[in-house]
Each structure stands twice: as C-alpha cells, then as structure tokens.
C-alpha cells in the first residue's frame, strides 16, 4: 500500500509503509486472501483425498473411514514391496 502525494507538496511518499506488515497476517485471517492469487495449482494434490471421500465413504464419521482406507492402501503397498523386493519403489503409482 502506498501513500498518495498531497497537492502542492514536494515530498515523495512513494514507498511501502512498514506498519502494513504488522497487521498483514491478522487481516488475512480475518478477511481471507486477496482475489489476485490463484490456489488451483495446489488443489490437484487433494484429488486422491476427494476421490476417497466421495466414492468410499457414507459421509458420516468421514475421518475414521478415510484413515481406515489409507491404512489398507499402505498395507497393500507394504505387501507388494515385501513380496516383490526388486520392484523399484518409485515406479508405483
């Protein structure tokens, strides 16, 4: 945020105000983020969680169900890695 120059004043006020940073995080928490930024690139990482939520839960006690499904998936991965130790871990999808 920049201050405007008064009519007839020779002093330049074209510099950022240091006081702004003191309230910046409180303002973001109170009012939300600005409309000038996009969060869509980060939304892709929620895809598997969204799929699990929509397709495999009954929308009640969701956290418990998702944790159980995640536990099953990790068990499957562990069994696959122990039964086929030559398979590269990073090729799993």
PDB file of C-alpha atoms in Angstrom:
ATOM      1  CA  UNK A   1       0.000   0.000   0.000  1.00  0.00           C
ATOM      2  CA  UNK A   2       1.418   3.371  -0.975  1.00  0.00           C
ATOM      3  CA  UNK A   3       0.506   6.850   0.264  1.00  0.00           C
ATOM      4  CA  UNK A   4      -0.646   9.495  -2.202  1.00  0.00           C
ATOM      5  CA  UNK A   5       1.168  12.820  -2.640  1.00  0.00           C
ATOM      6  CA  UNK A   6      -0.715  15.901  -1.426  1.00  0.00           C
ATOM      7  CA  UNK A   7      -1.367  18.635  -3.948  1.00  0.00           C
ATOM      8  CA  UNK A   8       1.408  21.221  -3.765  1.00  0.00           C
ATOM      9  CA  UNK A   9       3.755  19.035  -1.722  1.00  0.00           C
ATOM     10  CA  UNK A  10       7.255  18.318  -2.994  1.00  0.00           C
ATOM     11  CA  UNK A  11       7.804  15.361  -0.698  1.00  0.00           C
ATOM     12  CA  UNK A  12       7.523  11.960  -2.356  1.00  0.00           C
ATOM     13  CA  UNK A  13       5.531   9.387  -0.411  1.00  0.00           C
ATOM     14  CA  UNK A  14       6.089   6.583  -2.910  1.00  0.00           C
ATOM     15  CA  UNK A  15       7.428   3.916  -0.531  1.00  0.00           C
ATOM     16  CA  UNK A  16       5.822   0.921   1.179  1.00  0.00           C
ATOM     17  CA  UNK A  17       4.506   1.526   4.666  1.00  0.00           C
ATOM     18  CA  UNK A  18       6.239  -0.587   7.325  1.00  0.00           C
ATOM     19  CA  UNK A  19       3.187  -0.532   9.567  1.00  0.00           C
ATOM     20  CA  UNK A  20       1.300  -2.619   6.985  1.00  0.00           C
ATOM     21  CA  UNK A  21       3.338  -5.738   7.762  1.00  0.00           C
ATOM     22  CA  UNK A  22       2.301  -5.613  11.436  1.00  0.00           C
ATOM     23  CA  UNK A  23      -1.346  -6.285  10.578  1.00  0.00           C
ATOM     24  CA  UNK A  24      -0.980  -8.308   7.385  1.00  0.00           C
ATOM     25  CA  UNK A  25      -1.455 -11.816   8.823  1.00  0.00           C
ATOM     26  CA  UNK A  26      -4.298 -10.732  11.121  1.00  0.00           C
ATOM     27  CA  UNK A  27      -6.071  -9.166   8.136  1.00  0.00           C
ATOM     28  CA  UNK A  28      -5.655 -12.332   6.063  1.00  0.00           C
ATOM     29  CA  UNK A  29      -7.087 -14.451   8.868  1.00  0.00           C
ATOM     30  CA  UNK A  30      -9.991 -12.052   9.391  1.00  0.00           C
ATOM     31  CA  UNK A  31     -10.856 -11.241   5.768  1.00  0.00           C
ATOM     32  CA  UNK A  32      -9.372 -14.079   3.714  1.00  0.00           C
ATOM     33  CA  UNK A  33      -6.861 -13.949   0.902  1.00  0.00           C
ATOM     34  CA  UNK A  34      -6.918 -11.483  -1.953  1.00  0.00           C
ATOM     35  CA  UNK A  35      -8.667 -12.209  -5.220  1.00  0.00           C
ATOM     36  CA  UNK A  36      -5.462 -11.643  -7.170  1.00  0.00           C
ATOM     37  CA  UNK A  37      -3.962 -15.047  -6.434  1.00  0.00           C
ATOM     38  CA  UNK A  38      -4.987 -18.500  -7.582  1.00  0.00           C
ATOM     39  CA  UNK A  39      -4.971 -21.669  -5.477  1.00  0.00           C
ATOM     40  CA  UNK A  40      -5.935 -24.037  -8.286  1.00  0.00           C
ATOM     41  CA  UNK A  41      -2.407 -25.432  -8.807  1.00  0.00           C
ATOM     42  CA  UNK A  42      -2.394 -26.638  -5.192  1.00  0.00           C
ATOM     43  CA  UNK A  43      -5.892 -28.118  -5.386  1.00  0.00           C
ATOM     44  CA  UNK A  44      -4.651 -31.031  -7.503  1.00  0.00           C
ATOM     45  CA  UNK A  45      -2.943 -32.608  -4.503  1.00  0.00           C
ATOM     46  CA  UNK A  46      -6.370 -33.064  -2.869  1.00  0.00           C
ATOM     47  CA  UNK A  47      -7.603 -35.259  -5.737  1.00  0.00           C
ATOM     48  CA  UNK A  48      -6.986 -38.665  -4.121  1.00  0.00           C
ATOM     49  CA  UNK A  49      -8.496 -37.498  -0.838  1.00  0.00           C
ATOM     50  CA  UNK A  50     -11.555 -36.119  -2.643  1.00  0.00           C
ATOM     51  CA  UNK A  51     -11.953 -39.372  -4.582  1.00  0.00           C
ATOM     52  CA  UNK A  52     -11.740 -41.401  -1.385  1.00  0.00           C
ATOM     53  CA  UNK A  53     -14.234 -39.119   0.314  1.00  0.00           C
ATOM     54  CA  UNK A  54     -16.788 -39.148  -2.498  1.00  0.00           C
ATOM     55  CA  UNK A  55     -16.567 -42.767  -3.609  1.00  0.00           C
ATOM     56  CA  UNK A  56     -15.760 -44.756  -0.484  1.00  0.00           C
ATOM     57  CA  UNK A  57     -17.469 -43.110   2.478  1.00  0.00           C
ATOM     58  CA  UNK A  58     -21.050 -42.819   3.636  1.00  0.00           C
ATOM     59  CA  UNK A  59     -20.406 -39.139   4.594  1.00  0.00           C
ATOM     60  CA  UNK A  60     -20.637 -39.980   8.317  1.00  0.00           C
ATOM     61  CA  UNK A  61     -17.535 -40.388  10.502  1.00  0.00           C
ATOM     62  CA  UNK A  62     -15.512 -39.497   7.423  1.00  0.00           C
ATOM     63  CA  UNK A  63     -12.128 -39.076   9.122  1.00  0.00           C
ATOM     64  CA  UNK A  64     -12.263 -42.577  10.590  1.00  0.00           C
ATOM     65  CA  UNK A  65     -13.252 -44.107   7.243  1.00  0.00           C
ATOM     66  CA  UNK A  66     -10.565 -42.254   5.285  1.00  0.00           C
ATOM     67  CA  UNK A  67      -7.907 -43.252   7.822  1.00  0.00           C
ATOM     68  CA  UNK A  68      -9.015 -46.875   7.559  1.00  0.00           C
ATOM     69  CA  UNK A  69      -8.848 -46.754   3.742  1.00  0.00           C
ATOM     70  CA  UNK A  70      -5.429 -45.093   3.903  1.00  0.00           C
ATOM     71  CA  UNK A  71      -4.270 -47.797   6.304  1.00  0.00           C
ATOM     72  CA  UNK A  72      -5.460 -50.521   3.900  1.00  0.00           C
ATOM     73  CA  UNK A  73      -3.649 -48.856   0.994  1.00  0.00           C
ATOM     74  CA  UNK A  74      -0.414 -48.683   2.993  1.00  0.00           C
ATOM     75  CA  UNK A  75      -0.787 -52.350   3.943  1.00  0.00           C
ATOM     76  CA  UNK A  76      -1.219 -53.243   0.267  1.00  0.00           C
ATOM     77  CA  UNK A  77       1.896 -51.253  -0.619  1.00  0.00           C
ATOM     78  CA  UNK A  78       3.899 -52.950   2.131  1.00  0.00           C
ATOM     79  CA  UNK A  79       2.772 -56.407   0.999  1.00  0.00           C
ATOM     80  CA  UNK A  80       3.634 -55.599  -2.602  1.00  0.00           C
ATOM     81  CA  UNK A  81       7.093 -54.323  -1.688  1.00  0.00           C
ATOM     82  CA  UNK A  82       7.871 -57.304   0.542  1.00  0.00           C
ATOM     83  CA  UNK A  83       6.660 -59.908  -1.968  1.00  0.00           C
ATOM     84  CA  UNK A  84       8.449 -58.276  -4.892  1.00  0.00           C
ATOM     85  CA  UNK A  85      11.573 -56.613  -3.423  1.00  0.00           C
ATOM     86  CA  UNK A  86      13.184 -55.978  -6.814  1.00  0.00           C
ATOM     87  CA  UNK A  87      10.430 -53.645  -7.907  1.00  0.00           C
ATOM     88  CA  UNK A  88      11.511 -50.036  -7.710  1.00  0.00           C
ATOM     89  CA  UNK A  89       9.536 -48.111  -5.115  1.00  0.00           C
ATOM     90  CA  UNK A  90       9.326 -45.005  -7.279  1.00  0.00           C
ATOM     91  CA  UNK A  91       7.578 -46.803 -10.142  1.00  0.00           C
ATOM     92  CA  UNK A  92       4.484 -47.431  -8.025  1.00  0.00           C
ATOM     93  CA  UNK A  93       1.572 -45.215  -8.882  1.00  0.00           C
TER      94      UNK A  93
END
